[in-house]
mmCIF file of C-alpha atoms in Angstrom:
data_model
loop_
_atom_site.group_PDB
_atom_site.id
_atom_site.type_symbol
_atom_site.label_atom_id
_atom_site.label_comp_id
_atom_site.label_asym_id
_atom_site.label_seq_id
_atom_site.Cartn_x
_atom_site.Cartn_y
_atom_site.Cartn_z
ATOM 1 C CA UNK A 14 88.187 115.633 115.636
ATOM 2 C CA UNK A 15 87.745 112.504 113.818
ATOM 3 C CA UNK A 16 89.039 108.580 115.545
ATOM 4 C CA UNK A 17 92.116 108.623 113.719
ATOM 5 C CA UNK A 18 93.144 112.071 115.403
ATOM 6 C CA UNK A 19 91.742 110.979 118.409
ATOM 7 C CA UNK A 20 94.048 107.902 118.319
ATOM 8 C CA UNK A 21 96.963 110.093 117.250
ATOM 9 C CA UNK A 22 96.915 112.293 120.227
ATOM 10 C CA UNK A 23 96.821 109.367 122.324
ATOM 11 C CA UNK A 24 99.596 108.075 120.815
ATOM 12 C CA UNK A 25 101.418 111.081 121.107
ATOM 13 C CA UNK A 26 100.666 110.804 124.986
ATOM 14 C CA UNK A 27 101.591 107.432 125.487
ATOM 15 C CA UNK A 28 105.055 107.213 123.560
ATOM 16 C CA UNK A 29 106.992 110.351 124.265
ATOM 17 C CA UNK A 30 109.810 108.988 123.664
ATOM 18 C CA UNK A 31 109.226 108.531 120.080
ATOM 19 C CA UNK A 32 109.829 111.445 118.036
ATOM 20 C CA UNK A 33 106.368 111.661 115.730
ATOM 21 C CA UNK A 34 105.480 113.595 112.771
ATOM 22 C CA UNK A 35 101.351 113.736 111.627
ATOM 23 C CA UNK A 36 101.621 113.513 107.377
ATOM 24 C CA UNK A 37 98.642 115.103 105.698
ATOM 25 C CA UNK A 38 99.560 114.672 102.202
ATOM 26 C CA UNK A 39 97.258 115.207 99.354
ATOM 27 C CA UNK A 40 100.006 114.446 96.780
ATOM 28 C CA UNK A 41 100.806 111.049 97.762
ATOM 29 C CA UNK A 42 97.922 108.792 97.992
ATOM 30 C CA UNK A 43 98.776 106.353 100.544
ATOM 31 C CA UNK A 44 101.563 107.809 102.096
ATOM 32 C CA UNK A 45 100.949 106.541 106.288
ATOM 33 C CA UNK A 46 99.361 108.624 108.579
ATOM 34 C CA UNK A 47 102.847 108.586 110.647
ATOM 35 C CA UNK A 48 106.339 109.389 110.322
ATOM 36 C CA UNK A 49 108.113 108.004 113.337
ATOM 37 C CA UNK A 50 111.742 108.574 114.384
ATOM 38 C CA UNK A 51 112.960 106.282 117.510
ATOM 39 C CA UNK A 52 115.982 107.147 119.978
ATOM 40 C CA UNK A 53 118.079 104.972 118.081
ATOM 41 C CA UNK A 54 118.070 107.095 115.422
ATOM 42 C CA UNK A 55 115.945 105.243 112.841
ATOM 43 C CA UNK A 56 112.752 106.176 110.809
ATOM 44 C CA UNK A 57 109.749 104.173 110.321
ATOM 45 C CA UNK A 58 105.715 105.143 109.661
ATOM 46 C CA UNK A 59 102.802 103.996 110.750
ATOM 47 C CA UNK A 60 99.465 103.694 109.493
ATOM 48 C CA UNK A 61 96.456 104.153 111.898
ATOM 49 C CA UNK A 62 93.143 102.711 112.063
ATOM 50 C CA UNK A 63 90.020 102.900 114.044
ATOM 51 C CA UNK A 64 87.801 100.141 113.639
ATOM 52 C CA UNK A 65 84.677 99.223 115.267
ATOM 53 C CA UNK A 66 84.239 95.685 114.070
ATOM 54 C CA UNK A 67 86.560 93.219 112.498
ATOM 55 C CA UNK A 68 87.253 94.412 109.057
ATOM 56 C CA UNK A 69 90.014 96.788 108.515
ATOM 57 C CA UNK A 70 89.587 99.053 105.314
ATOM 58 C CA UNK A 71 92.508 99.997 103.272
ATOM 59 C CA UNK A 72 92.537 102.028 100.084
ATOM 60 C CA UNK A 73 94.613 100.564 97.634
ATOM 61 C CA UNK A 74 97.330 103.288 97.386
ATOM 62 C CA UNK A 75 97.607 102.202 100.944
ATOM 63 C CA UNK A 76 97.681 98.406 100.343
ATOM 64 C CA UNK A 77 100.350 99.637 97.179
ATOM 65 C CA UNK A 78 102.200 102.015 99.830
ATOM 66 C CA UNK A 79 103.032 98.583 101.994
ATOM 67 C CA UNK A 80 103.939 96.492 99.788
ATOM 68 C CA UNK A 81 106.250 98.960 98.244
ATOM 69 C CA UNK A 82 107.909 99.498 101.385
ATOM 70 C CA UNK A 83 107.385 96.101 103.465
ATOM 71 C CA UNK A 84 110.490 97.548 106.163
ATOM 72 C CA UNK A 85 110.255 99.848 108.920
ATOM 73 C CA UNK A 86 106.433 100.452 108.078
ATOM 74 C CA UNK A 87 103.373 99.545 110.659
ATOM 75 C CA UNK A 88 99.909 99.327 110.762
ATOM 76 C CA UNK A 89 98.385 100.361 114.145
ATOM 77 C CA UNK A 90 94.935 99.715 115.045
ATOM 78 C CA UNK A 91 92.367 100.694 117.804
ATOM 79 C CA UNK A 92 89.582 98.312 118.473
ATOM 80 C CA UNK A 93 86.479 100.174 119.553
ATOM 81 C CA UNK A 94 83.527 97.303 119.490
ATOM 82 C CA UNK A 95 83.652 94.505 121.242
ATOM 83 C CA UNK A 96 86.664 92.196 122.546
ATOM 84 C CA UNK A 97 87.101 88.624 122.633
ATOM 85 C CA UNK A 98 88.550 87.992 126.119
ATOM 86 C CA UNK A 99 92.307 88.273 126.630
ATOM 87 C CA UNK A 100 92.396 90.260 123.519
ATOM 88 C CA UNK A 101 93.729 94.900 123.481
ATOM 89 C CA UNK A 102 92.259 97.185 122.044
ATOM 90 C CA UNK A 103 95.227 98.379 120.420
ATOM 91 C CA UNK A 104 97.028 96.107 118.171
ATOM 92 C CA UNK A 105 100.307 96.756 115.765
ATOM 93 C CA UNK A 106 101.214 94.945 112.635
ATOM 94 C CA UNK A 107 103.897 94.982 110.088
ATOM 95 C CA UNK A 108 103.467 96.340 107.418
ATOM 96 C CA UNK A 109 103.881 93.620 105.113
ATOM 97 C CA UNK A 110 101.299 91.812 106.190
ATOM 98 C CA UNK A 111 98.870 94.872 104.310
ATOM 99 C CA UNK A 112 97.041 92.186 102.199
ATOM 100 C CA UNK A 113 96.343 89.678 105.054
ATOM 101 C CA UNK A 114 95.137 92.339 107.328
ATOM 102 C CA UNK A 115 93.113 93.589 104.652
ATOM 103 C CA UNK A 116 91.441 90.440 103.466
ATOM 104 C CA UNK A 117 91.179 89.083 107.300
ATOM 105 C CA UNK A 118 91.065 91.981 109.034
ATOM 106 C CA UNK A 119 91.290 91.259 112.963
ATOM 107 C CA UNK A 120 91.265 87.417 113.009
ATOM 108 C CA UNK A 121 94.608 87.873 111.775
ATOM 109 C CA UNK A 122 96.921 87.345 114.770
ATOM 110 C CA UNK A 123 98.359 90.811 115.713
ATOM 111 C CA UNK A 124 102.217 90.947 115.671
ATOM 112 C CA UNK A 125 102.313 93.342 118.786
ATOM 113 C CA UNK A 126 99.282 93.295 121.095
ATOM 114 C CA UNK A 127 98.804 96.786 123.481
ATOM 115 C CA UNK A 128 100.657 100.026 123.774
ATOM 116 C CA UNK A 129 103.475 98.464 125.734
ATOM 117 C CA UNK A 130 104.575 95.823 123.014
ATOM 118 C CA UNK A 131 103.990 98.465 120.407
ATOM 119 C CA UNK A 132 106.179 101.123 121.879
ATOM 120 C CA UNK A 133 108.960 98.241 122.611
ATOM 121 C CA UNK A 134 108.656 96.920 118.764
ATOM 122 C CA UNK A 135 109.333 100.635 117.351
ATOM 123 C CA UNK A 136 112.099 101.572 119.685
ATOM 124 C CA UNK A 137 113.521 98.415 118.651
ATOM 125 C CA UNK A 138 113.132 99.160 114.837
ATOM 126 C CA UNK A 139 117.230 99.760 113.387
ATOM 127 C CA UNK A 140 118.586 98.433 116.441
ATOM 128 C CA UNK A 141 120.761 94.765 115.768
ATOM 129 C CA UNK A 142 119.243 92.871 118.878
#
């Protein structure tokens, strides 16, 4: 099982509440690893990456995928090398920020920072507060 499965099932574990949906598609290059749907009734994907350093690789059907669809979408990414101090290992991002995260990978402040403030942001995606 490869780190992006491995951060899936995790996922999966920690957000119950969520109801999520793996997409392997071969058709649609780019299309997010995720298809969320959140108590309020609302869709939304989410993109996962593992990264051991910094840098965060995107193809560019995914960069194209993001900036297509700049609403609703996420990037989600698991830190496995080394932290600064104060900083998660787990960090969220909208997804039209695609082209700063790409060019500045994790020096890029993260919108959401641990599980907690990630599973608040996407049960708060279609809500009006």
């Amino acid at each position: 099982m490869g780190p992006e499965a491995k951060f899936y099932k995790e996922i999966k574990k920690s957000l119950p509440e969520i109801s999520w949906n793996r997409l392997e598609n071969n058709s649609l290059l780019g299309t997010p690893d995720l298809l969320g749907y959140n108590n309020s009734g609302h869709f939304f994907t989410v993109e996962l990456k593992v990264t051991k350093g910094k840098k965060i690789r995107f193809s560019p059907h995914q960069i194209a995928f993001h900036v297509k669809h700049p609403n609703n979408s996420f990037i989600m990414i698991k830190a496995l090398g080394p932290l600064s101090p104060n900083t998660s290992p787990i960090s969220m991002f909208h997804g039209s920020r695609v082209r700063e995260l790409a060019t500045r990978g994790l020096e890029l402040e993260a919108c959401y920072s641990g599980l907690d403030a990630c599973r608040l942001a996407i049960e708060r995606v279609g809500s009006k507060a």
